[in-house]
Amino acid sequence: MRQLSDTAQYVTSVCTGSIILAAAGVLKGRRSACHWAFLNVLKEYGAIPDPGRIVKDGRFMSGGGVTAGIDFGVAIAAELRGVQAAQEVQLLVQYDPQPPFHAGNPLEAPPKVRDAVYRMLPGSEHGLMRPIL
């Protein structure tokens, strides 16, 4: 993975995929997104955790949790083909997010919901969940 990343135009990941890149040494000293519950695991591999939904650090781009992958895909389309092409993709797939609730990240989730999820995922309140690699 390190060898391929040396010559890649872009090195990308979504959700916990950034942990795989970080563990391979590819993200050392670079900012990267990850699912919020696993974000700080990146530090263990020398990456700089960034809570952004889409994070770009040079030719390295990452997206947060699974649904950030759609935002990330549109952002990559813009990077590779321009804003209009990205907007065309967005329209083609009818990507018009309107979540029924604003509970998609710990900062916006109602405290009772957030605390329930923290209990389900011990350590997640600090971004310290352990991935299975």
PDB file of C-alpha atoms in Angstrom:
ATOM      1  CA  MET A   1       0.000   0.000   0.000  1.00  0.00           C
ATOM      2  CA  ARG A   2       2.848   2.368   0.830  1.00  0.00           C
ATOM      3  CA  GLN A   3       4.538   1.641  -2.467  1.00  0.00           C
ATOM      4  CA  LEU A   4       1.359   2.272  -4.463  1.00  0.00           C
ATOM      5  CA  SER A   5       0.595   5.457  -2.542  1.00  0.00           C
ATOM      6  CA  ASP A   6       3.986   6.905  -3.455  1.00  0.00           C
ATOM      7  CA  THR A   7       2.986   7.228  -7.099  1.00  0.00           C
ATOM      8  CA  ALA A   8      -0.807   7.605  -6.850  1.00  0.00           C
ATOM      9  CA  GLN A   9      -2.350  10.868  -8.012  1.00  0.00           C
ATOM     10  CA  TYR A  10      -4.744  10.660  -5.048  1.00  0.00           C
ATOM     11  CA  VAL A  11      -4.798   8.468  -1.969  1.00  0.00           C
ATOM     12  CA  THR A  12      -8.303   8.274  -0.574  1.00  0.00           C
ATOM     13  CA  SER A  13     -10.397   6.573   2.081  1.00  0.00           C
ATOM     14  CA  VAL A  14     -13.817   6.726   3.665  1.00  0.00           C
ATOM     15  CA  CYS A  15     -14.861   5.863   7.221  1.00  0.00           C
ATOM     16  CA  THR A  16     -12.396   3.541   8.984  1.00  0.00           C
ATOM     17  CA  GLY A  17     -10.480   2.920   5.765  1.00  0.00           C
ATOM     18  CA  SER A  18      -8.177   5.718   6.888  1.00  0.00           C
ATOM     19  CA  ILE A  19      -7.021   3.501   9.766  1.00  0.00           C
ATOM     20  CA  ILE A  20      -5.778   0.944   7.239  1.00  0.00           C
ATOM     21  CA  LEU A  21      -3.852   3.655   5.390  1.00  0.00           C
ATOM     22  CA  ALA A  22      -2.489   5.023   8.663  1.00  0.00           C
ATOM     23  CA  ALA A  23      -1.434   1.555   9.874  1.00  0.00           C
ATOM     24  CA  ALA A  24       0.461   1.126   6.592  1.00  0.00           C
ATOM     25  CA  GLY A  25       2.345   4.355   7.371  1.00  0.00           C
ATOM     26  CA  VAL A  26       0.792   6.238   4.458  1.00  0.00           C
ATOM     27  CA  LEU A  27      -0.795   9.009   6.572  1.00  0.00           C
ATOM     28  CA  LYS A  28       2.104   9.803   8.893  1.00  0.00           C
ATOM     29  CA  GLY A  29       1.977  13.543   9.627  1.00  0.00           C
ATOM     30  CA  ARG A  30      -1.129  14.030   7.484  1.00  0.00           C
ATOM     31  CA  ARG A  31      -4.629  15.151   8.465  1.00  0.00           C
ATOM     32  CA  SER A  32      -7.309  12.548   7.935  1.00  0.00           C
ATOM     33  CA  ALA A  33     -11.002  11.996   8.578  1.00  0.00           C
ATOM     34  CA  CYS A  34     -12.447   8.806  10.009  1.00  0.00           C
ATOM     35  CA  HIS A  35     -15.690   7.673  11.626  1.00  0.00           C
ATOM     36  CA  TRP A  36     -16.050   9.782  14.797  1.00  0.00           C
ATOM     37  CA  ALA A  37     -15.944   6.771  17.135  1.00  0.00           C
ATOM     38  CA  PHE A  38     -12.546   5.684  15.774  1.00  0.00           C
ATOM     39  CA  LEU A  39     -11.025   9.072  14.969  1.00  0.00           C
ATOM     40  CA  ASN A  40      -8.321   9.178  17.620  1.00  0.00           C
ATOM     41  CA  VAL A  41      -7.018   5.719  16.681  1.00  0.00           C
ATOM     42  CA  LEU A  42      -5.311   7.502  13.775  1.00  0.00           C
ATOM     43  CA  LYS A  43      -2.919   9.144  16.271  1.00  0.00           C
ATOM     44  CA  GLU A  44      -1.473   5.738  17.127  1.00  0.00           C
ATOM     45  CA  TYR A  45      -0.140   5.529  13.581  1.00  0.00           C
ATOM     46  CA  GLY A  46       1.158   9.089  13.298  1.00  0.00           C
ATOM     47  CA  ALA A  47      -1.783  10.565  11.407  1.00  0.00           C
ATOM     48  CA  ILE A  48      -3.509  13.765  12.523  1.00  0.00           C
ATOM     49  CA  PRO A  49      -7.196  13.118  13.285  1.00  0.00           C
ATOM     50  CA  ASP A  50      -9.529  15.673  11.724  1.00  0.00           C
ATOM     51  CA  PRO A  51     -13.267  15.567  12.519  1.00  0.00           C
ATOM     52  CA  GLY A  52     -14.197  17.025   9.130  1.00  0.00           C
ATOM     53  CA  ARG A  53     -16.689  15.263   6.907  1.00  0.00           C
ATOM     54  CA  ILE A  54     -14.231  15.587   4.005  1.00  0.00           C
ATOM     55  CA  VAL A  55     -10.555  16.269   4.661  1.00  0.00           C
ATOM     56  CA  LYS A  56      -7.974  17.106   2.006  1.00  0.00           C
ATOM     57  CA  ASP A  57      -4.278  17.176   2.822  1.00  0.00           C
ATOM     58  CA  GLY A  58      -2.414  17.543  -0.456  1.00  0.00           C
ATOM     59  CA  ARG A  59      -3.185  14.525  -2.596  1.00  0.00           C
ATOM     60  CA  PHE A  60      -4.619  12.688   0.392  1.00  0.00           C
ATOM     61  CA  MET A  61      -8.396  12.895   0.785  1.00  0.00           C
ATOM     62  CA  SER A  62     -10.617  11.180   3.312  1.00  0.00           C
ATOM     63  CA  GLY A  63     -14.239  11.104   4.328  1.00  0.00           C
ATOM     64  CA  GLY A  64     -15.783  10.587   7.762  1.00  0.00           C
ATOM     65  CA  GLY A  65     -18.409   7.916   8.367  1.00  0.00           C
ATOM     66  CA  VAL A  66     -20.157   5.800   5.747  1.00  0.00           C
ATOM     67  CA  THR A  67     -22.647   8.448   4.622  1.00  0.00           C
ATOM     68  CA  ALA A  68     -19.828  10.953   4.213  1.00  0.00           C
ATOM     69  CA  GLY A  69     -18.784   8.659   1.369  1.00  0.00           C
ATOM     70  CA  ILE A  70     -21.466  10.183  -0.841  1.00  0.00           C
ATOM     71  CA  ASP A  71     -20.254  13.711  -0.088  1.00  0.00           C
ATOM     72  CA  PHE A  72     -16.726  12.465  -0.603  1.00  0.00           C
ATOM     73  CA  GLY A  73     -17.603  10.941  -3.989  1.00  0.00           C
ATOM     74  CA  VAL A  74     -19.028  14.241  -5.185  1.00  0.00           C
ATOM     75  CA  ALA A  75     -15.935  16.072  -3.895  1.00  0.00           C
ATOM     76  CA  ILE A  76     -13.602  13.661  -5.714  1.00  0.00           C
ATOM     77  CA  ALA A  77     -15.640  14.092  -8.911  1.00  0.00           C
ATOM     78  CA  ALA A  78     -15.114  17.853  -8.599  1.00  0.00           C
ATOM     79  CA  GLU A  79     -11.412  17.347  -7.986  1.00  0.00           C
ATOM     80  CA  LEU A  80     -10.995  15.090 -11.018  1.00  0.00           C
ATOM     81  CA  ARG A  81     -13.496  16.542 -13.497  1.00  0.00           C
ATOM     82  CA  GLY A  82     -14.537  19.966 -12.191  1.00  0.00           C
ATOM     83  CA  VAL A  83     -17.477  21.396 -10.296  1.00  0.00           C
ATOM     84  CA  GLN A  84     -19.997  21.102 -13.117  1.00  0.00           C
ATOM     85  CA  ALA A  85     -19.246  17.402 -13.628  1.00  0.00           C
ATOM     86  CA  ALA A  86     -19.627  16.831  -9.891  1.00  0.00           C
ATOM     87  CA  GLN A  87     -22.949  18.641  -9.888  1.00  0.00           C
ATOM     88  CA  GLU A  88     -24.068  16.542 -12.842  1.00  0.00           C
ATOM     89  CA  VAL A  89     -23.239  13.385 -10.875  1.00  0.00           C
ATOM     90  CA  GLN A  90     -25.106  14.763  -7.883  1.00  0.00           C
ATOM     91  CA  LEU A  91     -28.174  15.396 -10.004  1.00  0.00           C
ATOM     92  CA  LEU A  92     -27.923  12.040 -11.797  1.00  0.00           C
ATOM     93  CA  VAL A  93     -28.036  10.167  -8.487  1.00  0.00           C
ATOM     94  CA  GLN A  94     -30.583  12.596  -7.005  1.00  0.00           C
ATOM     95  CA  TYR A  95     -28.325  13.330  -4.073  1.00  0.00           C
ATOM     96  CA  ASP A  96     -30.349  15.864  -2.120  1.00  0.00           C
ATOM     97  CA  PRO A  97     -29.795  14.968   1.532  1.00  0.00           C
ATOM     98  CA  GLN A  98     -32.535  15.906   3.923  1.00  0.00           C
ATOM     99  CA  PRO A  99     -32.027  13.786   7.029  1.00  0.00           C
ATOM    100  CA  PRO A 100     -35.153  13.344   9.123  1.00  0.00           C
ATOM    101  CA  PHE A 101     -33.112  13.982  12.288  1.00  0.00           C
ATOM    102  CA  HIS A 102     -29.981  15.912  13.148  1.00  0.00           C
ATOM    103  CA  ALA A 103     -28.270  13.177  15.093  1.00  0.00           C
ATOM    104  CA  GLY A 104     -25.524  12.211  12.640  1.00  0.00           C
ATOM    105  CA  ASN A 105     -22.609  13.286  14.794  1.00  0.00           C
ATOM    106  CA  PRO A 106     -22.044  13.561  18.543  1.00  0.00           C
ATOM    107  CA  LEU A 107     -22.029  17.358  18.488  1.00  0.00           C
ATOM    108  CA  GLU A 108     -25.578  17.557  17.089  1.00  0.00           C
ATOM    109  CA  ALA A 109     -27.195  14.430  18.520  1.00  0.00           C
ATOM    110  CA  PRO A 110     -29.554  14.874  21.468  1.00  0.00           C
ATOM    111  CA  PRO A 111     -27.688  14.099  24.711  1.00  0.00           C
ATOM    112  CA  LYS A 112     -29.864  11.041  25.490  1.00  0.00           C
ATOM    113  CA  VAL A 113     -29.169   9.582  22.043  1.00  0.00           C
ATOM    114  CA  ARG A 114     -25.461  10.379  22.198  1.00  0.00           C
ATOM    115  CA  ASP A 115     -25.110   8.863  25.677  1.00  0.00           C
ATOM    116  CA  ALA A 116     -26.955   5.705  24.618  1.00  0.00           C
ATOM    117  CA  VAL A 117     -24.563   5.261  21.681  1.00  0.00           C
ATOM    118  CA  TYR A 118     -21.555   5.925  23.916  1.00  0.00           C
ATOM    119  CA  ARG A 119     -22.764   3.085  26.151  1.00  0.00           C
ATOM    120  CA  MET A 120     -23.106   0.807  23.104  1.00  0.00           C
ATOM    121  CA  LEU A 121     -19.611   1.732  21.886  1.00  0.00           C
ATOM    122  CA  PRO A 122     -17.355   2.034  24.956  1.00  0.00           C
ATOM    123  CA  GLY A 123     -14.575   4.542  24.373  1.00  0.00           C
ATOM    124  CA  SER A 124     -16.357   6.171  21.457  1.00  0.00           C
ATOM    125  CA  GLU A 125     -16.896   9.398  23.379  1.00  0.00           C
ATOM    126  CA  HIS A 126     -13.137   9.913  23.025  1.00  0.00           C
ATOM    127  CA  GLY A 127     -12.820   8.506  19.493  1.00  0.00           C
ATOM    128  CA  LEU A 128     -11.033   5.515  20.959  1.00  0.00           C
ATOM    129  CA  MET A 129     -12.999   2.563  19.616  1.00  0.00           C
ATOM    130  CA  ARG A 130     -10.716  -0.276  18.565  1.00  0.00           C
ATOM    131  CA  PRO A 131     -11.136  -1.404  14.957  1.00  0.00           C
ATOM    132  CA  ILE A 132     -10.803  -5.026  13.936  1.00  0.00           C
ATOM    133  CA  LEU A 133      -7.842  -5.148  11.549  1.00  0.00           C
TER     134      LEU A 133
END
